[in-house]
Amino acid sequence: MCGIIGYIGKQNAAPILIEGLKRLEYRGYDSAGLAIVSQVGGKNGSSIVAVKSVGRVANLENKVSEQLEGVVGIAHTRWATHGKPCDRNSHPHSDCNGKIWLAHNGIIENYQELKDILIRKKHVFKSETDSEVIAHLIEEFGKKYDFKKSVLESLKLLRGTYGLAIIHRDEPNKMIVARLGSPLVIGVGSNENVIASDVSAIIRHTDQVVYLEDGEVAVITPDNYEVFSVKNRAVSKEVTKLDWSIEKAQKHGFDHFMLKEIFEQPETIQNATRGRLVVPEGRAKLGGLRHVADQLRGIEKIVIVSCGTSYYAGLVGEYMLEEYAGIPVEVEYASEFRYRKPILNDKVAVLAISQSGETADTLAAIREAKEKGALTLGIVNTVGSTIARETDAGTYNHAGPEIGVASTKAFTSQLSVFVLLTLMLGRQRGMSFVMGQRIATEMAKIPKQIEKMLKTSKDIKKIAKKYLKYQNFLYMGRKYNYPIALEGSLKIKEIAYVHAEGYPSGEMKHGPIALIDKNFPSIFVTPKDSVYEKNLSGMQEIKARGGKIIAIATEGDKAIQKIADDVIYIPKTLEMLTPLLSVIPLQLLAYYVGVGRGYDVDKPRNLAKSVTVE
Ligand code: M6R
């Protein structure tokens, strides 16, 4: 939620900031803005110029004139929380005199209280945002202290979360950044430094990064950075070398990132399993869990915490782990888990699933679990993200940067890691070599099977065209494919703004069937598995009521053609692996319906890629 970037060096900052904002735009796109220190030490001292615009970064780019020169600047792309999207509420925000400017990601919970105090001290506010209060606080402390001390004193008063980048007209060769609950990374260059909410905006400039931790503040100049605690104690930091390349974050000829990411799945699944899936031995190696392997043997329950698509991956994981590793599993929405009073102890492993590794609720759930003595684990995509760093152990899913707001390749790579985890824990707990080898052999075929399915994407495009006009869909599946029904319905909601309900097909008769008529099509995920016959009966019941049906079925299933209006086939595989295949046509269907309805599928309205606020 919200992306921030800052540059300090020798180059003209504005184009660098705009380019960085484009990479961060997936974090929010309600408005964008930048502030540049211009005329450093000129006749009348320095000045800071800000430009803001509602909507996409492209609008801001059109507004920024070529004359806007300066080698220090900050910028922001906004996902609105406090105050509607308009120029006035766009970041960066300033103090009363335009001396101090800041870009903020997060929420200041006690802003109203602080604002009231500052108004009494005659501060004049220009926006309705919570963020502006920070600029005025720094201004207030500036009456007594220098820039750094004013920032530190202000931070002590804030309740909530922040990733902050701040510049000061009177100390023009300096930028101060701070982090509490919202990510912030320093890219360390040569005679220049770039800060951003995530590495996608940094990789173009440097592959050397420093991840700020909660409660840390950094003072940055063109050739140095120093990190402190809020109490002003120096903190020594490690520099990490990034292994993401700029190419991985481009569209490569696809119309949208979402389509590119759908088509990348054969490769990303291979990346998730490479060197980990040991087919001849029927087992899996997960290096990131090696140091807790003994502890895992004694674990009596796994609680999976996650949100959105990652939550649905967790539901598939639950079926896999319970059936093949014999471990009781519960899957919880992280946003609920953190507010319950979960009963945890050292025999419970709490496993966070997160593409971004920054989702606020998932992070809070992990912190809660840690406090209660549980072993915390992560399946995370973004290397070096907060959840990856804060869990006791974990594994990356290696899907590479996912830019489309709708999660696709991250989901199938999460499922792949669940297959590996099931093999690893299953073999620890009595799964036979033969069973292990069967799962591993079938898993190794999945990338090629997806490759083959993707070749028929044109057929799905045709089906999507037929269904463009419908406003409601019922998605149904059972057992391993119930979470896929949920995921399919989430995809079409997000991308095509179509109302869709995901349901376990066995529940249909308990209510949702009342919705069915000729204007309410159903999508049945019904591969030839142990619940196939049950699904077939459900489909007959829909058909008898005049409902249209799209079926996702296994190759060779001719019988289904007699019931469904349209059939999309997936290759044969083990029942537990069917979700890796059955989700692909649902991703494509959502994509083509969204595009067919004329929407920007990479940046669906009201959403942001990384939900770093509650
Ligand atoms: O980064 P995370 O996996 O923690 O994100 C969780 C959800 O916000 C995310 O999956 C969201 O539901 C996506 N927009 C789904 O496409």
XYZ file of C-alpha atoms and ligand atoms in Angstrom:
630
model
C 0.000 0.000 0.000
C 1.675 3.162 -1.233
C 5.124 3.106 -2.741
C 7.909 5.482 -1.829
C 11.206 6.184 -3.492
C 13.983 8.673 -2.818
C 17.167 9.574 -4.675
C 20.268 11.387 -3.498
C 23.347 11.565 -5.711
C 24.749 13.350 -8.736
C 22.101 12.658 -11.375
C 18.903 14.565 -12.078
C 16.470 13.050 -9.589
C 13.070 13.596 -11.277
C 13.353 11.001 -14.104
C 14.803 8.463 -11.662
C 11.930 9.006 -9.255
C 9.295 8.753 -11.997
C 10.818 5.536 -13.306
C 10.922 4.139 -9.766
C 7.309 5.118 -9.149
C 6.268 3.177 -12.246
C 7.826 0.062 -10.732
C 6.066 0.731 -7.436
C 2.724 1.639 -8.960
C 1.314 -1.798 -8.161
C 1.374 -0.699 -4.497
C -1.240 1.985 -5.110
C -2.311 4.260 -7.929
C -4.792 6.767 -6.526
C -2.323 9.635 -6.957
C 1.392 10.311 -7.314
C 3.769 13.101 -6.445
C 7.373 14.113 -5.981
C 9.425 16.801 -4.240
C 12.863 17.847 -5.475
C 15.482 19.991 -3.785
C 16.344 22.535 -6.434
C 18.878 25.386 -6.437
C 20.963 23.917 -3.623
C 22.658 26.802 -1.855
C 21.482 29.327 -4.483
C 21.451 33.096 -3.904
C 18.367 32.749 -1.780
C 19.305 29.396 -0.276
C 17.769 26.144 -1.423
C 14.168 25.513 -2.309
C 12.013 22.442 -2.656
C 9.586 22.085 -5.555
C 6.700 19.601 -5.382
C 4.515 18.315 -8.207
C 1.440 16.130 -7.611
C -1.235 14.544 -9.696
C -4.345 12.446 -9.152
C -4.349 8.999 -10.752
C -1.539 7.155 -12.424
C 2.173 7.965 -12.430
C 1.819 8.747 -16.159
C -0.298 11.789 -15.200
C 2.465 12.989 -12.886
C 5.060 12.404 -15.582
C 3.102 14.650 -17.964
C 3.041 17.377 -15.332
C 6.744 17.295 -14.452
C 8.581 19.817 -16.582
C 12.038 19.224 -17.973
C 13.159 22.311 -16.111
C 12.670 20.560 -12.792
C 16.262 19.906 -11.888
C 17.834 18.736 -8.667
C 19.884 15.823 -7.385
C 17.882 15.060 -4.244
C 14.227 14.115 -4.180
C 11.471 11.910 -2.823
C 8.341 10.546 -4.495
C 5.206 8.601 -3.644
C 2.433 6.642 -5.305
C -0.663 6.511 -3.145
C -3.265 4.006 -2.089
C -5.654 6.284 -0.236
C -6.451 5.594 3.414
C -7.156 8.992 5.024
C -8.616 11.562 2.647
C -9.954 11.052 -0.864
C -7.610 10.882 -3.856
C -6.998 14.514 -4.951
C -3.970 16.760 -5.451
C -4.276 18.191 -1.953
C -4.075 14.756 -0.319
C -1.283 13.486 -2.566
C 2.187 13.028 -1.136
C 4.780 14.389 -0.536
C 3.392 16.504 2.291
C 5.051 19.508 3.866
C 5.145 21.593 7.029
C 3.659 25.110 7.167
C 6.528 26.756 5.289
C 7.402 24.166 2.656
C 10.761 23.520 4.334
C 10.199 19.878 5.273
C 8.726 17.378 2.804
C 7.938 13.727 3.330
C 6.524 10.641 1.647
C 4.786 8.191 3.963
C 3.535 4.615 3.615
C 1.459 3.347 6.538
C -1.130 4.721 8.929
C -0.636 7.091 11.863
C -3.326 5.983 14.287
C -3.032 8.911 16.695
C -2.834 11.575 13.983
C -6.019 13.370 15.039
C -4.766 13.815 18.596
C -1.418 15.141 17.340
C -3.094 17.321 14.732
C -5.290 18.973 17.405
C -2.213 19.804 19.492
C -0.375 21.195 16.464
C -3.372 23.274 15.377
C -3.421 24.795 18.831
C 0.225 25.702 18.233
C -0.905 27.507 15.049
C 0.168 24.934 12.470
C -1.817 25.162 9.266
C -2.791 21.881 7.621
C -3.411 21.610 3.905
C -4.611 18.011 3.558
C -6.937 15.549 5.242
C -4.206 12.926 5.530
C -2.726 11.377 8.637
C 0.752 11.738 7.078
C 0.904 15.537 7.059
C 0.977 15.575 10.835
C 4.523 14.143 10.750
C 5.858 17.088 8.727
C 4.369 19.557 11.219
C 5.719 17.619 14.184
C 9.226 17.767 12.692
C 8.716 21.480 12.086
C 7.654 21.951 15.701
C 10.691 20.104 17.069
C 12.829 22.034 14.576
C 12.329 25.110 16.739
C 14.747 23.458 19.213
C 16.657 20.764 17.378
C 18.428 19.979 14.117
C 16.796 17.925 11.319
C 17.852 14.500 12.620
C 16.915 15.103 16.237
C 13.592 16.639 15.199
C 12.777 13.502 13.222
C 13.757 11.195 16.088
C 11.688 13.170 18.611
C 8.695 13.149 16.254
C 8.881 9.400 15.655
C 8.684 8.798 19.392
C 5.223 10.382 19.398
C 3.768 8.389 16.496
C 1.465 5.429 16.998
C 0.856 3.251 13.963
C 3.019 2.273 11.027
C 5.363 4.114 8.726
C 7.874 3.856 5.963
C 9.118 7.437 5.646
C 11.417 9.460 3.405
C 12.017 13.054 4.492
C 13.973 15.966 3.037
C 14.711 19.405 4.498
C 15.317 22.646 2.631
C 17.954 23.799 5.123
C 19.904 20.526 5.047
C 19.621 19.880 1.313
C 22.276 17.186 0.970
C 20.594 14.810 3.338
C 17.598 12.500 3.370
C 16.221 10.790 6.446
C 14.284 7.550 6.190
C 12.557 5.522 8.884
C 10.663 2.309 9.195
C 8.032 0.893 11.531
C 5.724 -1.725 10.072
C 6.036 -0.580 6.439
C 8.972 -1.824 4.375
C 11.945 0.302 3.441
C 15.116 -0.637 1.597
C 18.281 1.392 0.986
C 19.996 0.745 -2.353
C 23.668 1.505 -1.895
C 25.247 2.939 -5.042
C 28.490 4.642 -5.883
C 28.198 8.340 -5.045
C 24.444 7.913 -4.968
C 21.861 6.135 -2.842
C 18.294 5.176 -3.658
C 15.687 4.286 -1.083
C 12.385 2.570 -1.853
C 9.521 0.527 -0.482
C 10.854 -2.492 -2.302
C 13.734 -3.623 -4.408
C 11.861 -3.523 -7.732
C 12.497 0.248 -7.789
C 16.142 -0.178 -6.834
C 17.506 -2.977 -9.039
C 18.012 -0.641 -11.993
C 20.543 1.358 -9.932
C 22.313 -1.135 -7.718
C 22.193 -4.710 -6.514
C 23.580 -3.815 -3.057
C 20.806 -3.250 -0.546
C 20.295 -2.702 3.159
C 16.924 -3.698 4.633
C 15.804 -1.388 7.419
C 14.177 -3.119 10.383
C 11.283 -1.781 12.444
C 12.395 1.034 14.729
C 15.378 1.969 12.550
C 16.142 5.365 11.053
C 18.824 6.157 8.461
C 20.515 9.396 7.559
C 21.500 9.252 3.915
C 23.862 11.414 1.901
C 25.126 10.806 -1.666
C 28.109 8.794 -0.463
C 27.070 7.469 2.910
C 24.281 6.057 5.012
C 24.145 5.714 8.789
C 21.515 3.710 10.609
C 20.250 4.482 14.111
C 17.565 3.348 16.488
C 14.835 5.849 17.337
C 16.764 6.325 20.589
C 19.733 7.484 18.491
C 21.934 4.434 19.022
C 24.059 3.505 15.999
C 23.043 0.202 14.365
C 25.421 -1.735 12.166
C 23.767 -3.211 9.065
C 24.631 -5.916 6.597
C 24.603 -5.205 2.858
C 22.724 -7.876 0.870
C 23.375 -8.606 -2.805
C 20.151 -8.878 -4.844
C 19.694 -11.707 -7.286
C 16.647 -10.246 -9.117
C 17.466 -8.809 -12.518
C 15.712 -5.867 -14.186
C 14.668 -8.181 -17.077
C 12.598 -10.259 -14.707
C 10.444 -7.223 -14.019
C 9.540 -6.422 -17.669
C 6.542 -7.418 -19.820
C 8.464 -9.172 -22.618
C 5.917 -8.578 -25.370
C 2.845 -9.623 -23.400
C -0.013 -7.116 -23.247
C -0.116 -7.274 -19.471
C 2.066 -8.418 -16.599
C -0.768 -10.705 -15.540
C -0.698 -12.601 -18.853
C 3.083 -12.770 -18.823
C 3.006 -14.124 -15.290
C 0.369 -16.751 -16.200
C 2.596 -17.891 -19.060
C 5.681 -17.972 -16.844
C 4.220 -20.699 -14.643
C 5.952 -23.709 -16.231
C 9.227 -21.940 -15.455
C 8.324 -20.635 -11.998
C 7.156 -24.085 -10.884
C 10.436 -25.490 -12.077
C 12.244 -22.772 -10.140
C 10.286 -23.636 -7.002
C 11.155 -27.330 -7.228
C 14.641 -27.265 -8.772
C 17.199 -29.021 -6.571
C 14.490 -29.657 -3.985
C 12.375 -32.400 -5.557
C 14.430 -35.608 -5.483
C 12.444 -37.920 -7.780
C 14.619 -41.069 -7.553
C 14.447 -40.962 -3.761
C 10.778 -39.936 -3.604
C 11.480 -37.083 -1.241
C 12.064 -33.318 -1.023
C 14.843 -31.176 0.430
C 14.022 -27.722 1.733
C 17.265 -26.078 2.790
C 15.541 -23.252 4.658
C 13.910 -25.787 7.013
C 17.009 -27.902 7.626
C 17.918 -26.239 10.911
C 14.434 -26.879 12.333
C 14.044 -30.415 10.893
C 14.295 -32.071 14.335
C 11.818 -29.650 15.852
C 9.433 -30.344 12.972
C 9.420 -34.053 13.812
C 7.836 -33.212 17.168
C 5.238 -30.744 15.817
C 1.666 -31.825 16.591
C -0.230 -29.218 14.573
C 0.374 -26.698 11.803
C -1.608 -23.462 11.700
C -1.418 -21.719 8.335
C -1.958 -17.941 8.372
C -2.361 -15.863 5.233
C -4.664 -13.599 3.226
C -6.356 -13.621 -0.189
C -4.844 -15.924 -2.768
C -2.150 -17.015 -0.325
C -4.939 -18.131 2.019
C -6.383 -20.326 -0.721
C -2.939 -21.841 -1.309
C -2.956 -22.637 2.412
C -6.309 -24.429 2.070
C -4.879 -26.673 -0.672
C -1.849 -27.239 1.579
C -4.154 -28.354 4.371
C -5.605 -31.139 2.197
C -2.125 -32.254 1.110
C -0.517 -32.227 4.555
C -3.369 -33.953 6.336
C -3.791 -36.672 3.710
C -0.132 -37.458 3.044
C 1.861 -36.244 6.049
C -0.771 -37.075 8.668
C -0.410 -33.737 10.482
C -3.481 -31.857 11.736
C -3.653 -28.515 9.942
C -5.789 -25.426 10.465
C -5.919 -22.560 7.987
C -6.752 -19.113 9.298
C -7.266 -15.703 7.777
C -4.346 -13.799 9.314
C -6.647 -10.835 9.929
C -8.855 -12.995 12.181
C -6.104 -15.035 13.799
C -4.413 -11.973 15.262
C -7.575 -10.860 17.036
C -8.592 -14.240 18.407
C -6.870 -15.703 21.401
C -5.207 -18.587 19.566
C -3.999 -21.445 21.744
C -0.410 -22.052 20.788
C 2.652 -23.708 22.248
C 6.008 -25.086 21.138
C 4.326 -28.141 19.586
C 2.536 -25.930 17.063
C 4.133 -24.549 13.909
C 2.546 -21.381 12.547
C 3.196 -21.142 8.829
C 2.784 -17.797 7.051
C 2.162 -17.798 3.297
C 2.824 -14.520 1.551
C 3.877 -13.437 -1.904
C 5.006 -9.989 -0.800
C 6.238 -11.014 2.622
C 4.915 -7.663 3.837
C 1.168 -8.209 4.364
C 0.451 -6.429 7.651
C -2.039 -8.976 9.011
C 0.139 -11.974 8.181
C 3.136 -10.301 9.773
C 1.138 -9.478 12.902
C -0.085 -13.102 13.077
C 3.490 -14.380 12.961
C 4.560 -11.946 15.664
C 1.662 -13.088 17.848
C 2.595 -16.739 17.265
C 6.226 -16.075 18.157
C 5.238 -14.378 21.351
C 3.173 -17.424 22.291
C 6.111 -19.766 21.804
C 5.131 -21.422 18.511
C 7.670 -22.263 15.843
C 7.162 -19.756 13.022
C 7.680 -20.709 9.393
C 7.232 -18.893 6.088
C 6.549 -19.676 2.455
C 7.426 -16.318 0.959
C 8.195 -15.082 -2.544
C 9.926 -11.764 -1.944
C 13.481 -12.348 -0.881
C 14.539 -10.364 2.175
C 10.969 -9.277 2.978
C 9.905 -8.767 6.565
C 8.040 -12.072 6.976
C 10.992 -13.940 5.456
C 13.298 -12.277 7.940
C 11.107 -12.569 11.011
C 10.086 -16.238 10.791
C 12.258 -18.866 12.513
C 12.691 -20.794 9.278
C 11.120 -20.980 5.868
C 11.394 -21.389 2.200
C 11.213 -19.046 -0.753
C 8.933 -19.987 -3.610
C 11.222 -18.410 -6.224
C 8.483 -17.146 -8.559
C 10.450 -13.931 -9.224
C 8.840 -10.480 -9.030
C 5.058 -10.635 -9.430
C 3.887 -7.266 -10.730
C 0.248 -7.929 -11.749
C -1.945 -7.097 -8.783
C -3.798 -10.385 -9.242
C -1.614 -13.152 -7.955
C -1.074 -16.005 -10.444
C 2.430 -17.446 -10.648
C 3.003 -16.869 -6.941
C -0.032 -19.071 -6.219
C 1.142 -22.082 -8.231
C 4.637 -21.740 -6.814
C 3.147 -21.706 -3.296
C 1.271 -24.908 -4.184
C 4.513 -26.417 -5.459
C 6.216 -25.651 -2.159
C 3.309 -27.324 -0.360
C 3.917 -30.449 -2.426
C 7.569 -30.349 -1.351
C 6.652 -29.741 2.279
C 4.157 -32.631 2.163
C 6.857 -34.917 0.795
C 9.390 -33.755 3.350
C 7.120 -34.033 6.387
C 5.323 -37.090 4.993
C 8.552 -39.048 4.590
C 9.524 -38.023 8.155
C 6.204 -39.458 9.339
C 5.901 -42.765 7.606
C 5.001 -42.009 3.977
C 6.308 -44.951 1.946
C 9.082 -44.635 -0.597
C 6.653 -45.802 -3.300
C 4.104 -43.120 -2.467
C 6.861 -40.481 -2.215
C 8.203 -41.460 -5.588
C 4.757 -41.415 -7.172
C 4.073 -37.886 -5.951
C 7.550 -36.676 -6.948
C 7.315 -38.263 -10.419
C 3.928 -36.689 -11.141
C 5.030 -33.332 -9.703
C 8.026 -33.267 -12.036
C 5.621 -33.512 -15.015
C 3.519 -30.491 -14.002
C 5.551 -27.736 -15.773
C 5.294 -29.522 -19.145
C 1.594 -30.186 -18.597
C 0.980 -26.482 -17.943
C 3.029 -25.592 -21.004
C 0.710 -27.784 -23.085
C -2.415 -26.239 -21.532
C -1.198 -22.708 -22.216
C -1.037 -23.540 -25.932
C -4.841 -23.729 -25.895
C -5.327 -20.298 -24.325
C -7.160 -19.128 -27.473
C -9.986 -21.592 -26.713
C -10.379 -20.053 -23.279
C -10.414 -16.598 -24.847
C -13.358 -17.733 -27.015
C -15.233 -19.079 -24.011
C -14.540 -15.824 -22.113
C -16.058 -13.866 -24.998
C -19.254 -15.918 -24.758
C -19.633 -15.100 -21.080
C -18.630 -11.413 -21.114
C -22.139 -10.126 -20.472
C -22.834 -12.133 -17.304
C -22.692 -10.247 -14.001
C -22.725 -13.252 -11.660
C -20.960 -16.595 -11.521
C -20.957 -19.513 -9.119
C -17.574 -21.300 -8.864
C -17.680 -24.791 -7.411
C -15.249 -27.515 -6.547
C -14.819 -30.198 -3.948
C -11.918 -31.487 -1.831
C -8.614 -30.344 -3.409
C -10.486 -28.206 -5.904
C -12.727 -26.381 -3.465
C -9.944 -23.821 -2.775
C -9.499 -23.546 -6.554
C -13.172 -22.574 -6.879
C -12.487 -19.862 -4.291
C -9.365 -18.697 -6.089
C -11.099 -18.684 -9.493
C -13.920 -16.567 -8.121
C -11.483 -14.140 -6.464
C -9.597 -13.712 -9.755
C -12.682 -12.773 -11.777
C -13.904 -10.423 -9.020
C -10.587 -8.606 -8.858
C -9.897 -8.318 -12.550
C -13.294 -8.188 -14.248
C -15.419 -6.662 -11.435
C -17.865 -9.525 -11.817
C -19.670 -10.861 -8.798
C -18.584 -14.457 -8.261
C -19.159 -16.818 -5.377
C -16.788 -19.664 -4.639
C -18.457 -22.628 -2.942
C -17.724 -26.208 -2.004
C -19.942 -28.028 -4.484
C -21.450 -30.178 -1.732
C -22.896 -27.012 -0.168
C -24.724 -25.974 -3.318
C -27.966 -27.622 -2.285
C -27.856 -25.850 1.060
C -28.580 -22.451 -0.408
C -26.717 -21.163 -3.465
C -28.730 -23.276 -5.931
C -31.566 -20.817 -5.325
C -29.559 -18.279 -7.369
C -29.394 -20.442 -10.451
C -31.243 -19.503 -13.620
C -30.215 -18.934 -17.221
C -28.439 -15.695 -16.291
C -26.298 -17.185 -13.527
C -23.645 -19.511 -14.985
C -21.660 -21.994 -12.887
C -18.067 -23.034 -13.225
C -17.431 -26.551 -11.993
C -13.876 -27.651 -11.260
C -14.354 -31.327 -11.663
C -11.339 -33.399 -12.651
C -11.584 -37.218 -12.553
C -10.827 -37.596 -8.865
C -12.338 -39.261 -5.808
C -15.261 -36.792 -5.744
C -15.927 -36.738 -9.479
C -19.272 -38.585 -9.322
C -20.534 -36.252 -6.596
C -19.656 -33.229 -8.701
C -21.415 -34.734 -11.676
C -24.667 -35.017 -9.711
C -24.328 -31.381 -8.681
C -23.891 -30.375 -12.308
C -27.014 -32.305 -13.291
C -28.971 -30.424 -10.641
C -27.793 -27.082 -12.045
C -28.590 -28.144 -15.583
C -32.083 -29.245 -14.561
C -32.675 -25.653 -13.413
C -31.595 -24.080 -16.680
C -28.154 -22.946 -15.440
C -25.254 -22.740 -17.886
C -22.093 -24.680 -16.964
C -18.417 -24.347 -17.787
C -16.553 -27.460 -16.627
C -12.853 -27.868 -15.940
C -12.423 -31.585 -16.584
C -9.776 -34.214 -17.164
C -8.652 -34.992 -20.721
C -10.605 -37.899 -22.151
C -13.731 -37.228 -20.088
C -16.339 -37.346 -22.854
C -19.310 -37.832 -20.516
C -18.974 -34.309 -19.191
C -19.643 -32.812 -22.612
C -23.227 -34.019 -22.341
C -23.818 -31.949 -19.219
C -21.620 -28.866 -19.532
C -22.136 -26.112 -22.091
C -18.383 -25.601 -22.356
C -15.537 -27.853 -21.268
C -11.904 -26.908 -20.643
C -9.631 -29.924 -20.316
C -6.634 -30.361 -18.048
C -4.098 -33.212 -18.268
C -4.318 -36.279 -16.011
C -2.366 -36.136 -12.765
C -2.606 -37.264 -9.133
C -5.630 -35.909 -7.311
C -3.496 -33.839 -4.911
C -1.752 -32.145 -7.840
C -4.889 -31.253 -9.818
C -5.085 -27.716 -8.284
C -1.789 -26.849 -9.985
C -3.480 -27.515 -13.333
C -7.118 -26.611 -12.750
C -6.312 -23.064 -11.627
C -4.637 -22.174 -14.948
C -7.843 -21.975 -17.061
C -9.515 -19.989 -14.282
C -6.684 -17.433 -14.291
C -6.980 -17.153 -18.081
C -10.765 -16.908 -17.962
C -10.598 -14.020 -15.468
C -7.908 -12.347 -17.566
C -9.834 -12.565 -20.835
C -13.134 -11.496 -19.261
C -11.357 -8.514 -17.619
C -9.638 -7.473 -20.856
C -12.830 -8.114 -22.847
C -14.702 -5.757 -20.550
C -12.030 -3.123 -21.144
C -10.354 -3.031 -17.731
C -6.737 -2.470 -16.759
C -6.162 -5.963 -15.401
C -2.700 -5.172 -14.025
C -4.062 -2.392 -11.858
C -7.622 -3.224 -10.881
C -9.538 -0.450 -9.172
C -9.337 -0.067 -5.383
C -6.625 -2.713 -4.979
C -2.940 -2.672 -4.204
C -0.414 -5.441 -4.586
C 1.021 -5.295 -1.130
C -1.412 -4.706 1.720
C 0.785 -3.188 4.394
C -2.049 -1.644 6.392
C -4.661 -3.473 8.444
O 1.500 -10.730 -0.523
P 0.495 -11.673 0.063
O 0.536 -13.027 -0.568
O 0.580 -11.761 1.549
O -0.903 -11.020 -0.299
C -2.108 -11.575 0.123
C -3.283 -10.977 -0.621
O -3.334 -9.597 -0.436
C -3.205 -11.271 -2.125
O -3.126 -12.639 -2.385
C -4.435 -10.682 -2.839
O -5.585 -11.373 -2.461
C -4.239 -10.721 -4.351
N -4.727 -9.513 -4.927
C -4.934 -11.866 -4.994
O -4.849 -11.852 -6.376
